[in-house]
XYZ file of N, CA and C in Angstrom:
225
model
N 49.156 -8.902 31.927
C 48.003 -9.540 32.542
C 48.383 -9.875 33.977
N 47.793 -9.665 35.016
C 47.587 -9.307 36.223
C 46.899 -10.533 36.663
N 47.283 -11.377 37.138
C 46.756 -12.747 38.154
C 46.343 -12.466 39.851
N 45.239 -12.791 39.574
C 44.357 -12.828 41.249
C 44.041 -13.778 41.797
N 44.584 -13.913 42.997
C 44.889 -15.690 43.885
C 42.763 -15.660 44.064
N 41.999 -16.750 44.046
C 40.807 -16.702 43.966
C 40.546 -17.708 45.556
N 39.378 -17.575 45.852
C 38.977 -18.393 47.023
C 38.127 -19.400 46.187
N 38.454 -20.765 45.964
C 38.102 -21.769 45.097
C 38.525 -22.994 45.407
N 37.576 -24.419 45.462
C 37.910 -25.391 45.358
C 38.267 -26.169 44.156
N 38.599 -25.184 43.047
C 39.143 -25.902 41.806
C 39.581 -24.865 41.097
N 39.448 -23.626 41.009
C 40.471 -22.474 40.731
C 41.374 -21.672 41.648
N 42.500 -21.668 41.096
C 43.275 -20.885 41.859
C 43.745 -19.347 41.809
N 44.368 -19.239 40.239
C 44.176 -17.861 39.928
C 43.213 -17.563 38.765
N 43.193 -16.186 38.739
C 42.152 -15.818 37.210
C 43.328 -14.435 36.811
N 43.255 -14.387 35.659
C 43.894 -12.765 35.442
C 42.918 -12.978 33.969
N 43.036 -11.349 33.318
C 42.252 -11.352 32.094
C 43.176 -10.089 31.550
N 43.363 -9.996 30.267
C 43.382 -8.854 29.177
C 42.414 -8.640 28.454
N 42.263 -7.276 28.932
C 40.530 -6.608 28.399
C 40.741 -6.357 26.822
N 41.927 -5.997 26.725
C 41.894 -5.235 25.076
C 41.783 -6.668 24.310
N 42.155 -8.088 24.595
C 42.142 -8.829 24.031
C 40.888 -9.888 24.374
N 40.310 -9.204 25.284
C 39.030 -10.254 25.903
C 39.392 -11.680 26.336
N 40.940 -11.722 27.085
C 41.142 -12.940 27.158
C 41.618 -13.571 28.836
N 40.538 -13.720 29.399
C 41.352 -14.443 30.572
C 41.991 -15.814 30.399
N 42.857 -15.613 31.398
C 43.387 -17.153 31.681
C 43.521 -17.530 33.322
N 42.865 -18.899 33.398
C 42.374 -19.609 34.435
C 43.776 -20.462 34.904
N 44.197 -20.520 36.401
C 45.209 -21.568 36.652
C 43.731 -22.596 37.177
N 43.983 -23.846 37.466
C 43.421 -24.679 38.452
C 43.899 -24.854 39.036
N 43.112 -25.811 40.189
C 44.390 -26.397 41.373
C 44.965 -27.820 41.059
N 44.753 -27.865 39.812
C 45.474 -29.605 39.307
C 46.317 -28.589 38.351
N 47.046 -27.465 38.815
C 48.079 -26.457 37.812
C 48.062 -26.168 36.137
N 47.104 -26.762 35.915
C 46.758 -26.790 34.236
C 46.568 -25.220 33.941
N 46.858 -24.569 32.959
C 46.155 -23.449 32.601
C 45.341 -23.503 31.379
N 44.450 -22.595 31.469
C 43.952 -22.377 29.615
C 43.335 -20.803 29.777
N 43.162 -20.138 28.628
C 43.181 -19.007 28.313
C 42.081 -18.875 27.276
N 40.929 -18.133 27.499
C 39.779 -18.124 26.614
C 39.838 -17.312 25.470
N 39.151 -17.119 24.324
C 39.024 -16.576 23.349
C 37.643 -15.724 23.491
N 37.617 -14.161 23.522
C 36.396 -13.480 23.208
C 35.548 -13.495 24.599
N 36.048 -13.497 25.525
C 35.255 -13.549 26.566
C 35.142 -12.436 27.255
N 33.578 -11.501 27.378
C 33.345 -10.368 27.409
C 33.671 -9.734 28.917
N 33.941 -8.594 29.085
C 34.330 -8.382 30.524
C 33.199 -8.326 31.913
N 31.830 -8.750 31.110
C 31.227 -8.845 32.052
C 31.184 -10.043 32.171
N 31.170 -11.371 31.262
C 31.473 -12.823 31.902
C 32.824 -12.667 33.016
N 33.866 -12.421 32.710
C 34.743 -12.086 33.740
C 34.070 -11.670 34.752
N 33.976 -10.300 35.283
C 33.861 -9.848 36.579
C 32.571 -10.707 36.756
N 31.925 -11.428 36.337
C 30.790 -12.298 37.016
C 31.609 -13.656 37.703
N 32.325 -13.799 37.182
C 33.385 -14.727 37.751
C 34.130 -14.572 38.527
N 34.650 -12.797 38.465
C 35.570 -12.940 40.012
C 34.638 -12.656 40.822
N 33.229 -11.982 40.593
C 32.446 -11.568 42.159
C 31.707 -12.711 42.526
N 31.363 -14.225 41.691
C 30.641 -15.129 42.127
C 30.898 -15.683 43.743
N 29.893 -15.795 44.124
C 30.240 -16.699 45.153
C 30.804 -18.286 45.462
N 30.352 -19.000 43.906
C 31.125 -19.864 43.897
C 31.982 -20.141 42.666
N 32.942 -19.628 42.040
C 33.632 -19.570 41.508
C 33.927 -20.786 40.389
N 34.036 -21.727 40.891
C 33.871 -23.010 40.446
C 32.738 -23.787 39.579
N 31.581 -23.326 39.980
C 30.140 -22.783 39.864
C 29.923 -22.315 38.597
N 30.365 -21.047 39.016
C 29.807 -19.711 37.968
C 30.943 -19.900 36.275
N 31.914 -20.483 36.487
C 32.778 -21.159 35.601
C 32.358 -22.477 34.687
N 32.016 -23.149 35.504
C 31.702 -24.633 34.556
C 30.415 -24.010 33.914
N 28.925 -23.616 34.665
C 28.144 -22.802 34.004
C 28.274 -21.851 32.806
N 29.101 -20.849 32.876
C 29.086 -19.631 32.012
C 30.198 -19.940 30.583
N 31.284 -20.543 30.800
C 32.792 -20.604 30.219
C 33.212 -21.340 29.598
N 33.101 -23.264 29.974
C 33.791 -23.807 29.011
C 33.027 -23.940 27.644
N 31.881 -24.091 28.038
C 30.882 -24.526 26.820
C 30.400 -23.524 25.473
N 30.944 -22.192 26.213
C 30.319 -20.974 25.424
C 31.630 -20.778 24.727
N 32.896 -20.778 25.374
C 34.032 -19.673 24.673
C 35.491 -20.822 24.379
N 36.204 -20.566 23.290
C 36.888 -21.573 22.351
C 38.332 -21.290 23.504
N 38.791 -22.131 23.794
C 40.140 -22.225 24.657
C 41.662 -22.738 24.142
N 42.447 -22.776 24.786
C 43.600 -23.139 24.353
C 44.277 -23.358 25.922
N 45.107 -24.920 25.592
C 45.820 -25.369 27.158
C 47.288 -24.720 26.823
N 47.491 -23.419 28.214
C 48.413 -23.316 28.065
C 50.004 -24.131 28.827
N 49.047 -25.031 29.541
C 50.140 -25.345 30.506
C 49.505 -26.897 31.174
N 49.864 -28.381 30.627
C 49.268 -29.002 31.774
C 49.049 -29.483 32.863
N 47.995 -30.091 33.190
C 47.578 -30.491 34.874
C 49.464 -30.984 35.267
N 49.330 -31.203 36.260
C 50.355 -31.886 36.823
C 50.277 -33.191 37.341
N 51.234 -34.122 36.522
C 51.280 -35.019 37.136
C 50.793 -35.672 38.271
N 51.691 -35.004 39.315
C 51.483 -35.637 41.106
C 49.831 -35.632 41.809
């Protein structure tokens, strides 16, 4: 899985595995999580959005089951 630095005021990278339908999101508070079943056109609607941040809280947390892989950071 292949990570892409994003232009975002609350995401930083996105990468996805298609065979597994699974992206995973860094933020900029360094937390990660990694979605379950998320189709490749929700993805590429997410990397071409214009607001990224946006098109995420809208489309993603509410629809598709997650897992934290990593948390926020402290500082």
């Amino acid at each position: 899985m292949m990570s892409v630095v994003v232009q975002s005021t609350t995401l930083t990278t996105i990468a996805y595995d298609a065979d597994r339908q699974l992206p995973q999101i860094e933020f900029r508070d360094q937390a990660i999580y990694q979605y379950s079943d998320v189709p490749a056109d929700v993805y590429q609607g997410l990397i071409g959005a214009s607001s990224k941040g946006r098109y995420f809280n809208r489309s993603i947390p509410s629809r598709f089951v997650y897992d934290q892989v990593k948390p926020a950071s402290l500082s």
